[in-house]
JSON list of C-alpha atoms in Angstrom, two decimals:
[
{"chain": "A", "resi": 1, "resn": "MET", "atom": "CA", "xyz": [-29.74, 8.83, 38.20]},
{"chain": "A", "resi": 2, "resn": "PHE", "atom": "CA", "xyz": [-30.69, 12.40, 37.33]},
{"chain": "A", "resi": 3, "resn": "PHE", "atom": "CA", "xyz": [-27.53, 13.41, 35.54]},
{"chain": "A", "resi": 4, "resn": "LYS", "atom": "CA", "xyz": [-25.73, 11.57, 32.85]},
{"chain": "A", "resi": 5, "resn": "LYS", "atom": "CA", "xyz": [-22.01, 11.48, 33.16]},
{"chain": "A", "resi": 6, "resn": "ASN", "atom": "CA", "xyz": [-20.26, 13.09, 30.26]},
{"chain": "A", "resi": 7, "resn": "LYS", "atom": "CA", "xyz": [-18.17, 10.56, 28.47]},
{"chain": "A", "resi": 8, "resn": "LYS", "atom": "CA", "xyz": [-14.70, 11.95, 28.17]},
{"chain": "A", "resi": 9, "resn": "GLU", "atom": "CA", "xyz": [-13.87, 11.98, 24.50]},
{"chain": "A", "resi": 10, "resn": "GLU", "atom": "CA", "xyz": [-11.07, 9.58, 23.70]},
{"chain": "A", "resi": 11, "resn": "LYS", "atom": "CA", "xyz": [-7.89, 11.44, 22.81]},
{"chain": "A", "resi": 12, "resn": "LYS", "atom": "CA", "xyz": [-6.64, 10.53, 19.36]},
{"chain": "A", "resi": 13, "resn": "GLU", "atom": "CA", "xyz": [-3.10, 9.39, 18.75]},
{"chain": "A", "resi": 14, "resn": "LEU", "atom": "CA", "xyz": [-1.06, 11.89, 16.73]},
{"chain": "A", "resi": 15, "resn": "LEU", "atom": "CA", "xyz": [-0.15, 9.14, 14.27]},
{"chain": "A", "resi": 16, "resn": "TYR", "atom": "CA", "xyz": [-1.84, 5.82, 13.59]},
{"chain": "A", "resi": 17, "resn": "ARG", "atom": "CA", "xyz": [0.08, 3.03, 11.86]},
{"chain": "A", "resi": 18, "resn": "GLU", "atom": "CA", "xyz": [-2.53, 2.93, 9.04]},
{"chain": "A", "resi": 19, "resn": "ASN", "atom": "CA", "xyz": [-1.63, 6.55, 8.24]},
{"chain": "A", "resi": 20, "resn": "VAL", "atom": "CA", "xyz": [1.87, 5.56, 7.15]},
{"chain": "A", "resi": 21, "resn": "ILE", "atom": "CA", "xyz": [2.10, 4.55, 3.49]},
{"chain": "A", "resi": 22, "resn": "VAL", "atom": "CA", "xyz": [5.50, 3.86, 1.96]},
{"chain": "A", "resi": 23, "resn": "GLY", "atom": "CA", "xyz": [6.76, 3.21, -1.57]},
{"chain": "A", "resi": 24, "resn": "CYS", "atom": "CA", "xyz": [4.10, 5.30, -3.30]},
{"chain": "A", "resi": 25, "resn": "GLU", "atom": "CA", "xyz": [4.29, 6.13, -6.98]},
{"chain": "A", "resi": 26, "resn": "PRO", "atom": "CA", "xyz": [5.13, 9.77, -7.66]},
{"chain": "A", "resi": 27, "resn": "ASP", "atom": "CA", "xyz": [2.18, 11.97, -8.64]},
{"chain": "A", "resi": 28, "resn": "ALA", "atom": "CA", "xyz": [1.36, 15.63, -9.12]},
{"chain": "A", "resi": 29, "resn": "LYS", "atom": "CA", "xyz": [1.89, 17.72, -5.98]},
{"chain": "A", "resi": 30, "resn": "GLU", "atom": "CA", "xyz": [-1.79, 18.68, -5.65]},
{"chain": "A", "resi": 31, "resn": "ASN", "atom": "CA", "xyz": [-2.89, 15.05, -5.97]},
{"chain": "A", "resi": 32, "resn": "ILE", "atom": "CA", "xyz": [-0.46, 14.05, -3.23]},
{"chain": "A", "resi": 33, "resn": "ILE", "atom": "CA", "xyz": [-1.68, 16.83, -0.94]},
{"chain": "A", "resi": 34, "resn": "ARG", "atom": "CA", "xyz": [-5.28, 15.71, -1.52]},
{"chain": "A", "resi": 35, "resn": "LYS", "atom": "CA", "xyz": [-4.38, 12.06, -0.80]},
{"chain": "A", "resi": 36, "resn": "VAL", "atom": "CA", "xyz": [-2.54, 12.81, 2.44]},
{"chain": "A", "resi": 37, "resn": "GLY", "atom": "CA", "xyz": [-5.32, 15.25, 3.38]},
{"chain": "A", "resi": 38, "resn": "GLN", "atom": "CA", "xyz": [-7.94, 12.58, 2.77]},
{"chain": "A", "resi": 39, "resn": "MET", "atom": "CA", "xyz": [-6.05, 10.30, 5.14]},
{"chain": "A", "resi": 40, "resn": "LEU", "atom": "CA", "xyz": [-6.50, 13.01, 7.81]},
{"chain": "A", "resi": 41, "resn": "VAL", "atom": "CA", "xyz": [-10.22, 13.19, 6.99]},
{"chain": "A", "resi": 42, "resn": "ASP", "atom": "CA", "xyz": [-10.66, 9.41, 7.03]},
{"chain": "A", "resi": 43, "resn": "SER", "atom": "CA", "xyz": [-8.96, 9.19, 10.43]},
{"chain": "A", "resi": 44, "resn": "GLY", "atom": "CA", "xyz": [-11.28, 11.80, 11.92]},
{"chain": "A", "resi": 45, "resn": "TYR", "atom": "CA", "xyz": [-8.64, 14.50, 12.46]},
{"chain": "A", "resi": 46, "resn": "VAL", "atom": "CA", "xyz": [-10.23, 17.06, 10.12]},
{"chain": "A", "resi": 47, "resn": "ASN", "atom": "CA", "xyz": [-13.36, 17.86, 8.14]},
{"chain": "A", "resi": 48, "resn": "GLN", "atom": "CA", "xyz": [-13.20, 17.71, 4.34]},
{"chain": "A", "resi": 49, "resn": "PRO", "atom": "CA", "xyz": [-12.78, 21.51, 3.77]},
{"chain": "A", "resi": 50, "resn": "TYR", "atom": "CA", "xyz": [-9.39, 21.31, 5.51]},
{"chain": "A", "resi": 51, "resn": "VAL", "atom": "CA", "xyz": [-8.00, 19.45, 2.47]},
{"chain": "A", "resi": 52, "resn": "ASP", "atom": "CA", "xyz": [-8.86, 22.39, 0.20]},
{"chain": "A", "resi": 53, "resn": "GLY", "atom": "CA", "xyz": [-7.11, 24.63, 2.73]},
{"chain": "A", "resi": 54, "resn": "MET", "atom": "CA", "xyz": [-4.00, 22.46, 2.41]},
{"chain": "A", "resi": 55, "resn": "VAL", "atom": "CA", "xyz": [-4.03, 22.93, -1.37]},
{"chain": "A", "resi": 56, "resn": "GLU", "atom": "CA", "xyz": [-4.62, 26.67, -0.91]},
{"chain": "A", "resi": 57, "resn": "ARG", "atom": "CA", "xyz": [-1.61, 26.97, 1.44]},
{"chain": "A", "resi": 58, "resn": "GLU", "atom": "CA", "xyz": [0.63, 25.40, -1.17]},
{"chain": "A", "resi": 59, "resn": "LYS", "atom": "CA", "xyz": [-0.45, 27.96, -3.79]},
{"chain": "A", "resi": 60, "resn": "THR", "atom": "CA", "xyz": [0.79, 30.83, -1.63]},
{"chain": "A", "resi": 61, "resn": "PHE", "atom": "CA", "xyz": [3.65, 29.27, 0.33]},
{"chain": "A", "resi": 62, "resn": "SER", "atom": "CA", "xyz": [5.60, 26.10, -0.40]},
{"chain": "A", "resi": 63, "resn": "THR", "atom": "CA", "xyz": [5.66, 23.57, 2.41]},
{"chain": "A", "resi": 64, "resn": "PHE", "atom": "CA", "xyz": [8.99, 22.12, 1.21]},
{"chain": "A", "resi": 65, "resn": "MET", "atom": "CA", "xyz": [11.28, 21.92, 4.25]},
{"chain": "A", "resi": 66, "resn": "GLY", "atom": "CA", "xyz": [14.53, 20.53, 2.85]},
{"chain": "A", "resi": 67, "resn": "ASN", "atom": "CA", "xyz": [15.95, 17.00, 3.17]},
{"chain": "A", "resi": 68, "resn": "ALA", "atom": "CA", "xyz": [13.36, 15.79, 0.60]},
{"chain": "A", "resi": 69, "resn": "LEU", "atom": "CA", "xyz": [10.52, 16.61, 3.05]},
{"chain": "A", "resi": 70, "resn": "ALA", "atom": "CA", "xyz": [7.26, 18.51, 2.54]},
{"chain": "A", "resi": 71, "resn": "LEU", "atom": "CA", "xyz": [4.81, 19.27, 5.37]},
{"chain": "A", "resi": 72, "resn": "PRO", "atom": "CA", "xyz": [1.50, 20.33, 3.81]},
{"chain": "A", "resi": 73, "resn": "HIS", "atom": "CA", "xyz": [-1.03, 21.86, 6.20]},
{"chain": "A", "resi": 74, "resn": "GLY", "atom": "CA", "xyz": [-4.06, 24.10, 5.96]},
{"chain": "A", "resi": 75, "resn": "VAL", "atom": "CA", "xyz": [-4.34, 27.87, 5.79]},
{"chain": "A", "resi": 76, "resn": "GLU", "atom": "CA", "xyz": [-5.50, 29.81, 8.85]},
{"chain": "A", "resi": 77, "resn": "ALA", "atom": "CA", "xyz": [-9.04, 30.08, 7.43]},
{"chain": "A", "resi": 78, "resn": "VAL", "atom": "CA", "xyz": [-9.60, 26.31, 7.79]},
{"chain": "A", "resi": 79, "resn": "LYS", "atom": "CA", "xyz": [-8.23, 25.91, 11.32]},
{"chain": "A", "resi": 80, "resn": "SER", "atom": "CA", "xyz": [-11.82, 25.50, 12.54]},
{"chain": "A", "resi": 81, "resn": "GLU", "atom": "CA", "xyz": [-12.06, 22.32, 10.42]},
{"chain": "A", "resi": 82, "resn": "ILE", "atom": "CA", "xyz": [-9.50, 20.56, 12.65]},
{"chain": "A", "resi": 83, "resn": "LYS", "atom": "CA", "xyz": [-11.16, 18.17, 15.11]},
{"chain": "A", "resi": 84, "resn": "ALA", "atom": "CA", "xyz": [-7.97, 16.69, 16.60]},
{"chain": "A", "resi": 85, "resn": "SER", "atom": "CA", "xyz": [-4.24, 17.01, 16.03]},
{"chain": "A", "resi": 86, "resn": "GLY", "atom": "CA", "xyz": [-2.83, 14.36, 13.71]},
{"chain": "A", "resi": 87, "resn": "ILE", "atom": "CA", "xyz": [-0.46, 13.53, 10.90]},
{"chain": "A", "resi": 88, "resn": "ALA", "atom": "CA", "xyz": [-0.46, 11.28, 7.85]},
{"chain": "A", "resi": 89, "resn": "VAL", "atom": "CA", "xyz": [2.67, 10.16, 6.02]},
{"chain": "A", "resi": 90, "resn": "MET", "atom": "CA", "xyz": [3.49, 9.11, 2.47]},
{"chain": "A", "resi": 91, "resn": "THR", "atom": "CA", "xyz": [6.91, 8.19, 1.10]},
{"chain": "A", "resi": 92, "resn": "PHE", "atom": "CA", "xyz": [7.71, 7.82, -2.58]},
{"chain": "A", "resi": 93, "resn": "LYS", "atom": "CA", "xyz": [9.83, 5.40, -4.61]},
{"chain": "A", "resi": 94, "resn": "ASP", "atom": "CA", "xyz": [11.16, 8.26, -6.70]},
{"chain": "A", "resi": 95, "resn": "ASN", "atom": "CA", "xyz": [11.40, 12.01, -6.33]},
{"chain": "A", "resi": 96, "resn": "VAL", "atom": "CA", "xyz": [8.28, 14.12, -6.58]},
{"chain": "A", "resi": 97, "resn": "ASP", "atom": "CA", "xyz": [8.58, 17.59, -8.13]},
{"chain": "A", "resi": 98, "resn": "TRP", "atom": "CA", "xyz": [7.59, 20.07, -5.41]},
{"chain": "A", "resi": 99, "resn": "ASP", "atom": "CA", "xyz": [7.90, 23.39, -7.22]},
{"chain": "A", "resi": 100, "resn": "GLY", "atom": "CA", "xyz": [11.37, 22.53, -8.47]},
{"chain": "A", "resi": 101, "resn": "GLU", "atom": "CA", "xyz": [12.46, 20.79, -5.27]},
{"chain": "A", "resi": 102, "resn": "GLU", "atom": "CA", "xyz": [12.82, 17.03, -4.92]},
{"chain": "A", "resi": 103, "resn": "VAL", "atom": "CA", "xyz": [10.55, 15.45, -2.31]},
{"chain": "A", "resi": 104, "resn": "ARG", "atom": "CA", "xyz": [10.38, 11.83, -1.16]},
{"chain": "A", "resi": 105, "resn": "VAL", "atom": "CA", "xyz": [8.52, 12.24, 2.16]},
{"chain": "A", "resi": 106, "resn": "VAL", "atom": "CA", "xyz": [5.21, 14.07, 2.59]},
{"chain": "A", "resi": 107, "resn": "ILE", "atom": "CA", "xyz": [3.68, 14.50, 6.04]},
{"chain": "A", "resi": 108, "resn": "GLY", "atom": "CA", "xyz": [0.24, 16.07, 6.15]},
{"chain": "A", "resi": 109, "resn": "ILE", "atom": "CA", "xyz": [-0.34, 17.96, 9.39]},
{"chain": "A", "resi": 110, "resn": "ALA", "atom": "CA", "xyz": [-3.39, 19.12, 11.30]},
{"chain": "A", "resi": 111, "resn": "GLY", "atom": "CA", "xyz": [-2.71, 20.77, 14.63]},
{"chain": "A", "resi": 112, "resn": "VAL", "atom": "CA", "xyz": [-5.22, 22.12, 17.11]},
{"chain": "A", "resi": 113, "resn": "GLY", "atom": "CA", "xyz": [-4.20, 25.54, 18.44]},
{"chain": "A", "resi": 114, "resn": "GLU", "atom": "CA", "xyz": [-0.55, 25.80, 19.32]},
{"chain": "A", "resi": 115, "resn": "GLU", "atom": "CA", "xyz": [-0.02, 22.05, 18.83]},
{"chain": "A", "resi": 116, "resn": "HIS", "atom": "CA", "xyz": [0.53, 22.84, 15.15]},
{"chain": "A", "resi": 117, "resn": "MET", "atom": "CA", "xyz": [3.90, 24.45, 15.84]},
{"chain": "A", "resi": 118, "resn": "ASP", "atom": "CA", "xyz": [4.89, 21.69, 18.28]},
{"chain": "A", "resi": 119, "resn": "ILE", "atom": "CA", "xyz": [4.19, 19.07, 15.61]},
{"chain": "A", "resi": 120, "resn": "LEU", "atom": "CA", "xyz": [6.15, 20.98, 12.96]},
{"chain": "A", "resi": 121, "resn": "SER", "atom": "CA", "xyz": [9.15, 21.47, 15.21]},
{"chain": "A", "resi": 122, "resn": "SER", "atom": "CA", "xyz": [9.14, 17.84, 16.36]},
{"chain": "A", "resi": 123, "resn": "ILE", "atom": "CA", "xyz": [9.15, 16.55, 12.78]},
{"chain": "A", "resi": 124, "resn": "ALA", "atom": "CA", "xyz": [11.73, 19.12, 11.68]},
{"chain": "A", "resi": 125, "resn": "GLU", "atom": "CA", "xyz": [13.99, 18.14, 14.58]},
{"chain": "A", "resi": 126, "resn": "LYS", "atom": "CA", "xyz": [13.88, 14.47, 13.58]},
{"chain": "A", "resi": 127, "resn": "MET", "atom": "CA", "xyz": [14.38, 15.23, 9.89]},
{"chain": "A", "resi": 128, "resn": "LEU", "atom": "CA", "xyz": [17.30, 17.62, 10.43]},
{"chain": "A", "resi": 129, "resn": "ASP", "atom": "CA", "xyz": [19.38, 14.58, 11.27]},
{"chain": "A", "resi": 130, "resn": "ASP", "atom": "CA", "xyz": [20.69, 13.51, 7.86]},
{"chain": "A", "resi": 131, "resn": "ASP", "atom": "CA", "xyz": [20.88, 9.83, 8.80]},
{"chain": "A", "resi": 132, "resn": "THR", "atom": "CA", "xyz": [17.27, 9.79, 10.01]},
{"chain": "A", "resi": 133, "resn": "ALA", "atom": "CA", "xyz": [16.11, 11.76, 6.95]},
{"chain": "A", "resi": 134, "resn": "GLU", "atom": "CA", "xyz": [17.83, 9.22, 4.68]},
{"chain": "A", "resi": 135, "resn": "GLN", "atom": "CA", "xyz": [16.37, 6.26, 6.60]},
{"chain": "A", "resi": 136, "resn": "VAL", "atom": "CA", "xyz": [12.84, 7.71, 6.47]},
{"chain": "A", "resi": 137, "resn": "LYS", "atom": "CA", "xyz": [12.97, 7.88, 2.65]},
{"chain": "A", "resi": 138, "resn": "THR", "atom": "CA", "xyz": [13.47, 4.15, 2.24]},
{"chain": "A", "resi": 139, "resn": "CYS", "atom": "CA", "xyz": [12.41, 2.30, 5.40]},
{"chain": "A", "resi": 140, "resn": "ASP", "atom": "CA", "xyz": [9.36, 0.09, 5.76]},
{"chain": "A", "resi": 141, "resn": "ALA", "atom": "CA", "xyz": [6.10, 1.41, 7.21]},
{"chain": "A", "resi": 142, "resn": "ASP", "atom": "CA", "xyz": [6.58, -0.13, 10.66]},
{"chain": "A", "resi": 143, "resn": "THR", "atom": "CA", "xyz": [10.02, 1.42, 11.06]},
{"chain": "A", "resi": 144, "resn": "LEU", "atom": "CA", "xyz": [8.75, 4.79, 9.85]},
{"chain": "A", "resi": 145, "resn": "TYR", "atom": "CA", "xyz": [5.85, 4.60, 12.30]},
{"chain": "A", "resi": 146, "resn": "GLN", "atom": "CA", "xyz": [8.33, 3.89, 15.13]},
{"chain": "A", "resi": 147, "resn": "ILE", "atom": "CA", "xyz": [10.57, 6.80, 14.13]},
{"chain": "A", "resi": 148, "resn": "LEU", "atom": "CA", "xyz": [7.74, 9.32, 13.97]},
{"chain": "A", "resi": 149, "resn": "SER", "atom": "CA", "xyz": [5.62, 8.07, 16.84]},
{"chain": "A", "resi": 150, "resn": "GLY", "atom": "CA", "xyz": [8.33, 6.88, 19.20]},
{"chain": "A", "resi": 151, "resn": "LYS", "atom": "CA", "xyz": [6.36, 3.65, 19.71]},
{"chain": "A", "resi": 152, "resn": "GLU", "atom": "CA", "xyz": [7.47, 0.09, 19.18]}
]
């Protein structure tokens, strides 16, 4: 054969079960952003510089969204460090101080192109429901994975 077939790159899931960690101990906001960012790196969604871009975003604009939720993501300058769209989730036993706001759920986001806004709106839509937002704070990892991924 003269030509090799291009292997179609396998599309990554937006959320893998191993990227859902519940019952974490509260920590400093920057440490949490770095941990959730490292989960994105370890899963192959982003390159390491994206994590610094997540920290940078938080210095200029809080990613607190209400309902005890924060959605850290990178600044525009690190968009090129995103290899695939994905999220990573951490929930906390107790409130985390997020610039004076109380946070219990942190979802790190990396979105390729316009997928970024689709991911944000999808999460926001789920978390606007007070019952779901309350459940997400305290449920087990499998339940949280099901809520966010829509998979059993």
